[in-house]
PDB file of C-alpha atoms and ligand atoms in Angstrom:
ATOM      1  CA  MET A   1     -42.664 153.611 -69.324  1.00 54.00           C
ATOM      2  CA  SER A   2     -38.762 154.402 -69.430  1.00 76.00           C
ATOM      3  CA  GLN A   3     -37.946 152.346 -66.372  1.00 91.00           C
ATOM      4  CA  GLN A   4     -39.441 149.090 -65.703  1.00 98.00           C
ATOM      5  CA  PRO A   5     -37.271 148.191 -62.378  1.00 98.00           C
ATOM      6  CA  ILE A   6     -37.301 144.472 -61.122  1.00 98.00           C
ATOM      7  CA  GLY A   7     -39.183 144.557 -57.828  1.00 98.00           C
ATOM      8  CA  VAL A   8     -38.819 142.672 -54.740  1.00 98.00           C
ATOM      9  CA  PHE A   9     -41.660 142.270 -52.514  1.00 98.00           C
ATOM     10  CA  ASP A  10     -41.608 141.266 -48.685  1.00 97.00           C
ATOM     11  CA  SER A  11     -44.520 141.674 -45.959  1.00 96.00           C
ATOM     12  CA  GLY A  12     -42.047 143.988 -44.005  1.00 94.00           C
ATOM     13  CA  TYR A  13     -38.202 144.070 -43.910  1.00 93.00           C
ATOM     14  CA  GLY A  14     -37.145 140.615 -44.820  1.00 93.00           C
ATOM     15  CA  GLY A  15     -37.633 140.344 -48.176  1.00 96.00           C
ATOM     16  CA  LEU A  16     -34.426 142.869 -48.158  1.00 96.00           C
ATOM     17  CA  THR A  17     -32.129 140.502 -47.083  1.00 93.00           C
ATOM     18  CA  VAL A  18     -33.189 139.033 -50.549  1.00 97.00           C
ATOM     19  CA  LEU A  19     -32.602 142.281 -52.529  1.00 97.00           C
ATOM     20  CA  LYS A  20     -29.294 142.721 -50.933  1.00 96.00           C
ATOM     21  CA  GLU A  21     -28.013 139.580 -52.602  1.00 97.00           C
ATOM     22  CA  MET A  22     -29.859 140.258 -56.055  1.00 98.00           C
ATOM     23  CA  VAL A  23     -28.120 143.808 -56.036  1.00 97.00           C
ATOM     24  CA  ASN A  24     -24.856 142.047 -55.033  1.00 97.00           C
ATOM     25  CA  ARG A  25     -25.486 139.138 -58.010  1.00 98.00           C
ATOM     26  CA  LEU A  26     -27.076 141.533 -60.616  1.00 98.00           C
ATOM     27  CA  PRO A  27     -26.069 145.110 -59.915  1.00 98.00           C
ATOM     28  CA  GLN A  28     -27.049 146.239 -63.416  1.00 98.00           C
ATOM     29  CA  TYR A  29     -31.108 146.708 -62.966  1.00 98.00           C
ATOM     30  CA  ASP A  30     -32.853 149.032 -61.683  1.00 98.00           C
ATOM     31  CA  TYR A  31     -34.784 148.028 -58.161  1.00 98.00           C
ATOM     32  CA  ILE A  32     -38.480 148.923 -56.469  1.00 98.00           C
ATOM     33  CA  TYR A  33     -38.783 147.222 -53.121  1.00 98.00           C
ATOM     34  CA  LEU A  34     -41.815 147.085 -51.355  1.00 98.00           C
ATOM     35  CA  GLY A  35     -42.230 146.345 -47.158  1.00 97.00           C
ATOM     36  CA  ASP A  36     -45.953 146.165 -46.227  1.00 97.00           C
ATOM     37  CA  ASN A  37     -45.026 146.856 -42.949  1.00 95.00           C
ATOM     38  CA  ALA A  38     -48.470 148.886 -42.091  1.00 95.00           C
ATOM     39  CA  ARG A  39     -49.844 145.606 -42.125  1.00 95.00           C
ATOM     40  CA  ALA A  40     -46.416 142.979 -41.444  1.00 94.00           C
ATOM     41  CA  PRO A  41     -46.790 139.856 -40.113  1.00 94.00           C
ATOM     42  CA  TYR A  42     -47.999 138.077 -42.497  1.00 94.00           C
ATOM     43  CA  GLY A  43     -46.758 134.334 -41.002  1.00 91.00           C
ATOM     44  CA  ASN A  44     -50.422 133.983 -38.819  1.00 88.00           C
ATOM     45  CA  ARG A  45     -52.847 135.414 -40.713  1.00 94.00           C
ATOM     46  CA  SER A  46     -55.691 133.412 -43.181  1.00 94.00           C
ATOM     47  CA  PHE A  47     -54.488 132.197 -46.407  1.00 94.00           C
ATOM     48  CA  GLU A  48     -58.042 134.548 -47.870  1.00 96.00           C
ATOM     49  CA  THR A  49     -56.099 137.617 -46.232  1.00 97.00           C
ATOM     50  CA  VAL A  50     -52.167 136.698 -47.349  1.00 97.00           C
ATOM     51  CA  TYR A  51     -53.442 135.705 -50.976  1.00 98.00           C
ATOM     52  CA  GLN A  52     -55.525 139.773 -50.683  1.00 98.00           C
ATOM     53  CA  TYR A  53     -52.588 141.789 -49.454  1.00 98.00           C
ATOM     54  CA  THR A  54     -49.968 139.689 -52.125  1.00 98.00           C
ATOM     55  CA  LEU A  55     -51.663 140.733 -54.721  1.00 98.00           C
ATOM     56  CA  GLN A  56     -52.800 143.840 -53.843  1.00 98.00           C
ATOM     57  CA  CYS A  57     -48.921 144.854 -53.860  1.00 98.00           C
ATOM     58  CA  VAL A  58     -47.981 142.935 -56.682  1.00 98.00           C
ATOM     59  CA  GLN A  59     -50.488 145.255 -58.525  1.00 98.00           C
ATOM     60  CA  TRP A  60     -48.756 148.184 -57.326  1.00 98.00           C
ATOM     61  CA  LEU A  61     -45.511 147.049 -58.734  1.00 98.00           C
ATOM     62  CA  PHE A  62     -46.886 145.982 -62.125  1.00 98.00           C
ATOM     63  CA  ASP A  63     -48.327 149.187 -61.996  1.00 97.00           C
ATOM     64  CA  GLN A  64     -45.022 151.445 -61.304  1.00 97.00           C
ATOM     65  CA  GLY A  65     -43.774 149.687 -64.177  1.00 98.00           C
ATOM     66  CA  CYS A  66     -42.456 146.398 -63.354  1.00 98.00           C
ATOM     67  CA  PRO A  67     -42.345 143.225 -65.703  1.00 98.00           C
ATOM     68  CA  LEU A  68     -40.913 140.822 -63.381  1.00 98.00           C
ATOM     69  CA  VAL A  69     -42.079 140.847 -59.211  1.00 98.00           C
ATOM     70  CA  ILE A  70     -39.779 138.505 -56.894  1.00 98.00           C
ATOM     71  CA  ILE A  71     -42.347 137.782 -53.932  1.00 98.00           C
ATOM     72  CA  ALA A  72     -39.396 137.438 -51.249  1.00 98.00           C
ATOM     73  CA  CYS A  73     -41.778 136.475 -48.523  1.00 97.00           C
ATOM     74  CA  ASN A  74     -42.045 132.622 -47.487  1.00 97.00           C
ATOM     75  CA  THR A  75     -45.641 133.369 -46.338  1.00 96.00           C
ATOM     76  CA  ALA A  76     -46.352 135.203 -49.279  1.00 97.00           C
ATOM     77  CA  SER A  77     -44.736 132.617 -51.772  1.00 97.00           C
ATOM     78  CA  ALA A  78     -47.000 129.581 -49.976  1.00 95.00           C
ATOM     79  CA  LYS A  79     -50.242 130.863 -49.594  1.00 94.00           C
ATOM     80  CA  ALA A  80     -50.428 133.082 -52.963  1.00 97.00           C
ATOM     81  CA  LEU A  81     -47.931 132.813 -55.238  1.00 97.00           C
ATOM     82  CA  ARG A  82     -50.211 129.894 -57.350  1.00 96.00           C
ATOM     83  CA  THR A  83     -52.802 131.789 -57.296  1.00 97.00           C
ATOM     84  CA  ILE A  84     -51.711 134.492 -58.847  1.00 98.00           C
ATOM     85  CA  GLN A  85     -49.661 132.712 -60.911  1.00 98.00           C
ATOM     86  CA  GLN A  86     -52.793 131.155 -62.789  1.00 97.00           C
ATOM     87  CA  LEU A  87     -55.786 132.662 -62.135  1.00 97.00           C
ATOM     88  CA  ASP A  88     -54.315 136.526 -61.240  1.00 98.00           C
ATOM     89  CA  LEU A  89     -51.485 137.378 -64.191  1.00 98.00           C
ATOM     90  CA  PRO A  90     -53.296 136.139 -67.450  1.00 97.00           C
ATOM     91  CA  ARG A  91     -56.117 138.713 -66.184  1.00 96.00           C
ATOM     92  CA  ILE A  92     -53.966 141.661 -65.592  1.00 97.00           C
ATOM     93  CA  ALA A  93     -50.532 141.119 -66.769  1.00 98.00           C
ATOM     94  CA  PRO A  94     -50.570 138.000 -68.942  1.00 98.00           C
ATOM     95  CA  GLN A  95     -47.247 139.626 -70.379  1.00 97.00           C
ATOM     96  CA  ASN A  96     -45.458 140.043 -67.054  1.00 98.00           C
ATOM     97  CA  ARG A  97     -44.065 137.464 -64.973  1.00 98.00           C
ATOM     98  CA  VAL A  98     -43.888 136.863 -60.403  1.00 98.00           C
ATOM     99  CA  LEU A  99     -41.510 134.314 -58.582  1.00 98.00           C
ATOM    100  CA  GLY A 100     -41.444 133.507 -55.111  1.00 98.00           C
ATOM    101  CA  VAL A 101     -38.734 131.814 -53.194  1.00 98.00           C
ATOM    102  CA  ILE A 102     -39.750 128.398 -52.221  1.00 98.00           C
ATOM    103  CA  ARG A 103     -39.396 126.919 -55.310  1.00 97.00           C
ATOM    104  CA  PRO A 104     -35.513 127.873 -55.872  1.00 98.00           C
ATOM    105  CA  THR A 105     -34.704 126.964 -52.357  1.00 98.00           C
ATOM    106  CA  THR A 106     -36.062 123.533 -52.152  1.00 98.00           C
ATOM    107  CA  GLU A 107     -33.899 123.140 -55.977  1.00 97.00           C
ATOM    108  CA  VAL A 108     -30.946 123.328 -54.079  1.00 97.00           C
ATOM    109  CA  VAL A 109     -31.524 121.828 -50.130  1.00 97.00           C
ATOM    110  CA  GLY A 110     -30.470 118.501 -50.789  1.00 96.00           C
ATOM    111  CA  ARG A 111     -27.296 118.902 -51.372  1.00 96.00           C
ATOM    112  CA  TYR A 112     -26.350 120.389 -48.510  1.00 96.00           C
ATOM    113  CA  THR A 113     -27.391 117.442 -46.019  1.00 97.00           C
ATOM    114  CA  ARG A 114     -24.835 114.433 -45.696  1.00 96.00           C
ATOM    115  CA  THR A 115     -27.398 112.661 -43.191  1.00 97.00           C
ATOM    116  CA  GLY A 116     -30.897 113.048 -45.172  1.00 97.00           C
ATOM    117  CA  ASN A 117     -32.510 114.856 -42.933  1.00 98.00           C
ATOM    118  CA  VAL A 118     -33.433 119.046 -42.576  1.00 98.00           C
ATOM    119  CA  GLY A 119     -34.696 120.751 -40.676  1.00 98.00           C
ATOM    120  CA  VAL A 120     -37.484 123.962 -42.260  1.00 98.00           C
ATOM    121  CA  LEU A 121     -37.482 126.800 -39.141  1.00 98.00           C
ATOM    122  CA  ALA A 122     -40.215 129.196 -41.463  1.00 98.00           C
ATOM    123  CA  THR A 123     -43.474 131.292 -40.211  1.00 95.00           C
ATOM    124  CA  ARG A 124     -47.035 129.479 -39.109  1.00 95.00           C
ATOM    125  CA  GLY A 125     -48.703 130.148 -42.371  1.00 93.00           C
ATOM    126  CA  THR A 126     -45.771 128.481 -44.453  1.00 96.00           C
ATOM    127  CA  VAL A 127     -44.964 125.600 -42.282  1.00 97.00           C
ATOM    128  CA  LEU A 128     -48.963 124.705 -42.208  1.00 95.00           C
ATOM    129  CA  SER A 129     -49.041 124.910 -46.223  1.00 95.00           C
ATOM    130  CA  GLU A 130     -46.637 122.223 -45.713  1.00 97.00           C
ATOM    131  CA  SER A 131     -45.195 123.917 -49.258  1.00 97.00           C
ATOM    132  CA  TYR A 132     -41.561 122.884 -48.300  1.00 98.00           C
ATOM    133  CA  PRO A 133     -41.678 119.360 -47.093  1.00 98.00           C
ATOM    134  CA  ILE A 134     -44.007 119.130 -50.844  1.00 98.00           C
ATOM    135  CA  GLU A 135     -41.465 120.417 -52.778  1.00 97.00           C
ATOM    136  CA  ILE A 136     -38.885 119.069 -51.656  1.00 98.00           C
ATOM    137  CA  ALA A 137     -39.922 116.069 -51.759  1.00 98.00           C
ATOM    138  CA  LYS A 138     -40.058 116.674 -55.783  1.00 97.00           C
ATOM    139  CA  PHE A 139     -36.483 117.165 -55.905  1.00 97.00           C
ATOM    140  CA  PHE A 140     -34.783 114.892 -53.491  1.00 98.00           C
ATOM    141  CA  PRO A 141     -37.373 112.376 -52.362  1.00 97.00           C
ATOM    142  CA  GLY A 142     -35.345 110.892 -49.958  1.00 94.00           C
ATOM    143  CA  LEU A 143     -35.036 113.229 -47.853  1.00 97.00           C
ATOM    144  CA  ARG A 144     -36.682 113.719 -44.342  1.00 98.00           C
ATOM    145  CA  VAL A 145     -38.619 117.121 -43.984  1.00 98.00           C
ATOM    146  CA  PHE A 146     -38.687 118.328 -40.272  1.00 98.00           C
ATOM    147  CA  GLN A 147     -40.918 122.164 -40.287  1.00 98.00           C
ATOM    148  CA  GLN A 148     -41.196 123.922 -36.981  1.00 98.00           C
ATOM    149  CA  ALA A 149     -43.171 127.493 -36.559  1.00 98.00           C
ATOM    150  CA  CYS A 150     -41.636 130.158 -34.681  1.00 98.00           C
ATOM    151  CA  PRO A 151     -44.284 132.236 -34.678  1.00 96.00           C
ATOM    152  CA  LEU A 152     -42.895 134.807 -32.767  1.00 95.00           C
ATOM    153  CA  TRP A 153     -39.674 136.047 -34.215  1.00 96.00           C
ATOM    154  CA  VAL A 154     -41.017 137.604 -36.790  1.00 94.00           C
ATOM    155  CA  PRO A 155     -42.683 140.148 -34.705  1.00 92.00           C
ATOM    156  CA  LEU A 156     -39.000 140.480 -32.367  1.00 93.00           C
ATOM    157  CA  ILE A 157     -36.949 141.510 -35.195  1.00 92.00           C
ATOM    158  CA  GLU A 158     -39.765 143.365 -37.188  1.00 86.00           C
ATOM    159  CA  ASN A 159     -39.597 145.318 -33.709  1.00 88.00           C
ATOM    160  CA  ASN A 160     -36.324 145.557 -33.389  1.00 87.00           C
ATOM    161  CA  GLU A 161     -35.577 143.175 -30.747  1.00 91.00           C
ATOM    162  CA  HIS A 162     -33.977 139.973 -32.368  1.00 92.00           C
ATOM    163  CA  ASP A 163     -30.454 141.381 -30.760  1.00 90.00           C
ATOM    164  CA  LYS A 164     -31.698 141.922 -27.446  1.00 91.00           C
ATOM    165  CA  PRO A 165     -31.051 139.512 -24.977  1.00 90.00           C
ATOM    166  CA  GLY A 166     -35.061 138.725 -24.607  1.00 90.00           C
ATOM    167  CA  ALA A 167     -35.279 136.782 -28.148  1.00 95.00           C
ATOM    168  CA  ASP A 168     -32.483 134.037 -26.832  1.00 96.00           C
ATOM    169  CA  TYR A 169     -35.392 132.721 -25.095  1.00 96.00           C
ATOM    170  CA  PHE A 170     -37.606 132.648 -27.656  1.00 97.00           C
ATOM    171  CA  VAL A 171     -34.905 131.638 -30.053  1.00 98.00           C
ATOM    172  CA  LYS A 172     -33.701 128.694 -27.887  1.00 98.00           C
ATOM    173  CA  ALA A 173     -36.989 127.627 -27.745  1.00 98.00           C
ATOM    174  CA  TYR A 174     -38.178 127.184 -31.231  1.00 98.00           C
ATOM    175  CA  THR A 175     -34.429 125.015 -32.058  1.00 98.00           C
ATOM    176  CA  ASP A 176     -35.184 122.913 -29.520  1.00 98.00           C
ATOM    177  CA  GLN A 177     -38.410 121.469 -30.618  1.00 98.00           C
ATOM    178  CA  LEU A 178     -37.242 121.822 -34.009  1.00 98.00           C
ATOM    179  CA  LEU A 179     -33.886 118.964 -33.395  1.00 98.00           C
ATOM    180  CA  ALA A 180     -36.732 117.390 -30.654  1.00 98.00           C
ATOM    181  CA  GLN A 181     -37.879 115.790 -33.452  1.00 98.00           C
ATOM    182  CA  SER A 182     -34.697 114.157 -34.865  1.00 96.00           C
ATOM    183  CA  PRO A 183     -31.025 113.779 -33.584  1.00 92.00           C
ATOM    184  CA  GLY A 184     -30.189 113.980 -37.684  1.00 96.00           C
ATOM    185  CA  ILE A 185     -31.143 117.039 -38.519  1.00 98.00           C
ATOM    186  CA  ASP A 186     -27.559 118.755 -39.776  1.00 98.00           C
ATOM    187  CA  THR A 187     -29.185 120.904 -42.496  1.00 98.00           C
ATOM    188  CA  VAL A 188     -31.291 123.901 -40.882  1.00 98.00           C
ATOM    189  CA  LEU A 189     -33.396 126.000 -43.722  1.00 98.00           C
ATOM    190  CA  LEU A 190     -34.248 129.489 -42.822  1.00 98.00           C
ATOM    191  CA  ALA A 191     -37.483 130.004 -44.809  1.00 98.00           C
ATOM    192  CA  CYS A 192     -38.189 133.245 -43.713  1.00 97.00           C
ATOM    193  CA  THR A 193     -36.779 136.095 -45.119  1.00 95.00           C
ATOM    194  CA  HIS A 194     -36.702 137.864 -41.801  1.00 95.00           C
ATOM    195  CA  TYR A 195     -34.429 135.040 -40.073  1.00 97.00           C
ATOM    196  CA  PRO A 196     -31.515 136.100 -41.194  1.00 95.00           C
ATOM    197  CA  MET A 197     -31.359 138.613 -38.822  1.00 94.00           C
ATOM    198  CA  LEU A 198     -31.789 135.968 -35.924  1.00 97.00           C
ATOM    199  CA  LYS A 199     -28.525 133.723 -38.028  1.00 97.00           C
ATOM    200  CA  ASP A 200     -26.229 134.107 -34.878  1.00 96.00           C
ATOM    201  CA  LYS A 201     -28.212 133.479 -32.074  1.00 97.00           C
ATOM    202  CA  ILE A 202     -29.434 130.605 -33.923  1.00 98.00           C
ATOM    203  CA  ALA A 203     -26.462 129.209 -34.465  1.00 98.00           C
ATOM    204  CA  ALA A 204     -25.548 129.138 -31.377  1.00 97.00           C
ATOM    205  CA  CYS A 205     -28.485 126.811 -29.737  1.00 98.00           C
ATOM    206  CA  LEU A 206     -27.765 124.239 -32.738  1.00 98.00           C
ATOM    207  CA  PRO A 207     -24.740 121.584 -32.918  1.00 96.00           C
ATOM    208  CA  PRO A 208     -21.628 123.051 -34.073  1.00 94.00           C
ATOM    209  CA  ALA A 209     -21.762 121.356 -36.925  1.00 92.00           C
ATOM    210  CA  SER A 210     -25.107 122.579 -38.062  1.00 96.00           C
ATOM    211  CA  ARG A 211     -25.009 123.810 -41.120  1.00 97.00           C
ATOM    212  CA  ILE A 212     -27.760 127.010 -41.369  1.00 98.00           C
ATOM    213  CA  ILE A 213     -28.699 127.926 -45.130  1.00 97.00           C
ATOM    214  CA  SER A 214     -31.069 131.224 -45.305  1.00 96.00           C
ATOM    215  CA  GLN A 215     -32.213 132.135 -49.107  1.00 97.00           C
ATOM    216  CA  GLY A 216     -30.621 135.535 -50.658  1.00 97.00           C
ATOM    217  CA  GLU A 217     -27.782 134.292 -52.665  1.00 97.00           C
ATOM    218  CA  ILE A 218     -30.125 130.736 -53.650  1.00 98.00           C
ATOM    219  CA  VAL A 219     -32.869 133.155 -55.146  1.00 98.00           C
ATOM    220  CA  ALA A 220     -29.982 135.643 -56.685  1.00 98.00           C
ATOM    221  CA  ASP A 221     -28.521 132.910 -58.232  1.00 98.00           C
ATOM    222  CA  SER A 222     -31.702 131.406 -59.754  1.00 98.00           C
ATOM    223  CA  LEU A 223     -32.920 134.754 -60.628  1.00 98.00           C
ATOM    224  CA  ALA A 224     -29.988 135.236 -62.824  1.00 98.00           C
ATOM    225  CA  ASP A 225     -30.718 131.953 -63.497  1.00 98.00           C
ATOM    226  CA  TYR A 226     -34.056 132.715 -64.863  1.00 98.00           C
ATOM    227  CA  LEU A 227     -33.302 136.288 -66.640  1.00 98.00           C
ATOM    228  CA  GLN A 228     -31.103 134.171 -68.463  1.00 98.00           C
ATOM    229  CA  ARG A 229     -33.277 131.277 -69.455  1.00 98.00           C
ATOM    230  CA  HIS A 230     -35.813 134.381 -70.137  1.00 98.00           C
ATOM    231  CA  PRO A 231     -34.032 136.878 -72.886  1.00 98.00           C
ATOM    232  CA  GLU A 232     -37.603 138.324 -73.996  1.00 98.00           C
ATOM    233  CA  MET A 233     -38.000 139.420 -70.088  1.00 98.00           C
ATOM    234  CA  GLU A 234     -33.928 140.033 -69.276  1.00 98.00           C
ATOM    235  CA  ALA A 235     -34.567 142.695 -72.161  1.00 98.00           C
ATOM    236  CA  ARG A 236     -37.856 144.336 -70.290  1.00 98.00           C
ATOM    237  CA  CYS A 237     -36.005 144.895 -66.905  1.00 98.00           C
ATOM    238  CA  SER A 238     -34.382 148.333 -67.453  1.00 98.00           C
ATOM    239  CA  LYS A 239     -30.919 148.660 -66.527  1.00 98.00           C
ATOM    240  CA  GLY A 240     -30.272 152.126 -64.884  1.00 97.00           C
ATOM    241  CA  LYS A 241     -29.080 150.779 -61.359  1.00 97.00           C
ATOM    242  CA  THR A 242     -31.090 152.598 -59.229  1.00 97.00           C
ATOM    243  CA  LEU A 243     -32.832 151.374 -55.996  1.00 97.00           C
ATOM    244  CA  ARG A 244     -36.277 152.943 -54.434  1.00 97.00           C
ATOM    245  CA  PHE A 245     -37.541 151.645 -51.585  1.00 98.00           C
ATOM    246  CA  TYR A 246     -41.767 151.968 -50.519  1.00 98.00           C
ATOM    247  CA  THR A 247     -43.521 151.413 -47.480  1.00 98.00           C
ATOM    248  CA  THR A 248     -47.020 151.097 -46.485  1.00 98.00           C
ATOM    249  CA  ASP A 249     -45.720 152.365 -42.391  1.00 97.00           C
ATOM    250  CA  SER A 250     -44.109 154.667 -40.995  1.00 96.00           C
ATOM    251  CA  THR A 251     -41.317 155.739 -43.673  1.00 97.00           C
ATOM    252  CA  GLU A 252     -38.910 157.236 -40.254  1.00 96.00           C
ATOM    253  CA  ASP A 253     -39.232 154.007 -39.331  1.00 93.00           C
ATOM    254  CA  PHE A 254     -38.823 152.317 -42.552  1.00 95.00           C
ATOM    255  CA  ASP A 255     -35.588 153.721 -43.112  1.00 95.00           C
ATOM    256  CA  SER A 256     -33.790 153.242 -39.465  1.00 91.00           C
ATOM    257  CA  HIS A 257     -34.609 150.181 -39.394  1.00 90.00           C
ATOM    258  CA  ALA A 258     -34.143 148.776 -42.933  1.00 91.00           C
ATOM    259  CA  SER A 259     -30.668 149.783 -42.894  1.00 88.00           C
ATOM    260  CA  ILE A 260     -30.002 147.386 -40.486  1.00 86.00           C
ATOM    261  CA  PHE A 261     -31.533 144.826 -42.663  1.00 87.00           C
ATOM    262  CA  TYR A 262     -29.782 146.698 -45.707  1.00 90.00           C
ATOM    263  CA  GLY A 263     -26.181 147.882 -44.642  1.00 83.00           C
ATOM    264  CA  GLY A 264     -26.130 151.215 -45.697  1.00 82.00           C
ATOM    265  CA  ALA A 265     -28.635 154.029 -45.504  1.00 88.00           C
ATOM    266  CA  LEU A 266     -31.493 154.707 -47.403  1.00 92.00           C
ATOM    267  CA  ARG A 267     -34.543 156.673 -48.027  1.00 96.00           C
ATOM    268  CA  SER A 268     -38.206 155.002 -48.400  1.00 98.00           C
ATOM    269  CA  THR A 269     -41.378 156.806 -49.781  1.00 98.00           C
ATOM    270  CA  HIS A 270     -44.701 156.049 -48.132  1.00 98.00           C
ATOM    271  CA  VAL A 271     -47.640 154.350 -50.629  1.00 98.00           C
ATOM    272  CA  LEU A 272     -51.443 153.616 -48.812  1.00 96.00           C
ATOM    273  CA  LEU A 273     -52.501 150.484 -50.328  1.00 94.00           C
ATOM    274  CA  THR A 274     -56.401 150.271 -49.898  1.00 78.00           C
TER     275      THR A 274
HETATM  276  N1  LIG B   1     -40.364 137.258 -44.246  1.00 87.12           N
HETATM  277  C1  LIG B   1     -41.360 136.661 -44.319  1.00 87.12           C
HETATM  278  C2  LIG B   1     -41.759 135.101 -44.848  1.00 87.12           C
HETATM  279  O1  LIG B   1     -40.135 134.885 -45.436  1.00 87.12           O
HETATM  280  C3  LIG B   1     -42.272 136.902 -43.163  1.00 87.12           C
HETATM  281  C4  LIG B   1     -43.625 136.611 -43.568  1.00 87.12           C
HETATM  282  C5  LIG B   1     -44.636 137.136 -42.233  1.00 87.12           C
HETATM  283  O2  LIG B   1     -44.671 138.573 -42.299  1.00 87.12           O
HETATM  284  O3  LIG B   1     -44.855 137.096 -40.960  1.00 87.12           O
HETATM  285  O4  LIG B   1     -42.470 134.346 -44.504  1.00 87.12           O
END
């Protein structure tokens, strides 16, 4: 296969916030983005369902020639990544690799806080998985982690309602619930790749000195580091600077909506996953 792109996957549009930073940081590679918009959001779905959907999307990206797939979705990283890495990969594509977004984030989040109190805003699935408290404890054992599920934010964003005044109510409701857990929270992690679209509204609801961490640059830096440490994988990733977008739902909707996340016009192709 001549093209061996880096695959980037999310339930919907959120992963575009990560892809954008990857392309900025590592423009030389070919990339394929797959948004499973027809089945988004994943955040309230069961472990089994998220696992099945994610595996199907990863397999599809492998079928397109991707040697490396980045799961740019916290919910899928929390609920499916480990099983895919440990059980599926050795069976379906032992030479390929699948990476997520939680590990790179938890490796660095402790550098941002002065009080040692970190707030994590995420989907219900990510919060219930406890992935963030467990992983952060490995790298920064002294940190206190406070989680808040925000189940209505992804539906607002997927439906293009995030910059409307109606979104303010739900942003304030969840940020208030997070802040009520500890007055010492000085760092808030946007642990869902959709949430950067709400960053200004979230900032307006937090104390002025708060730091808001989104994952795009962190994951892009981590990918650059990974490729440097794994020259055999780096050599397999083709370098033609192409970018292709696929969606499981309407391409018209994807193209108009995705450009808001990615910046600039883009054209997607439909893919049917059954
Ligand atoms: N962008 C996904 C994440 O990072 C959203 C999950 C969803 O579809 O609810 O968790």
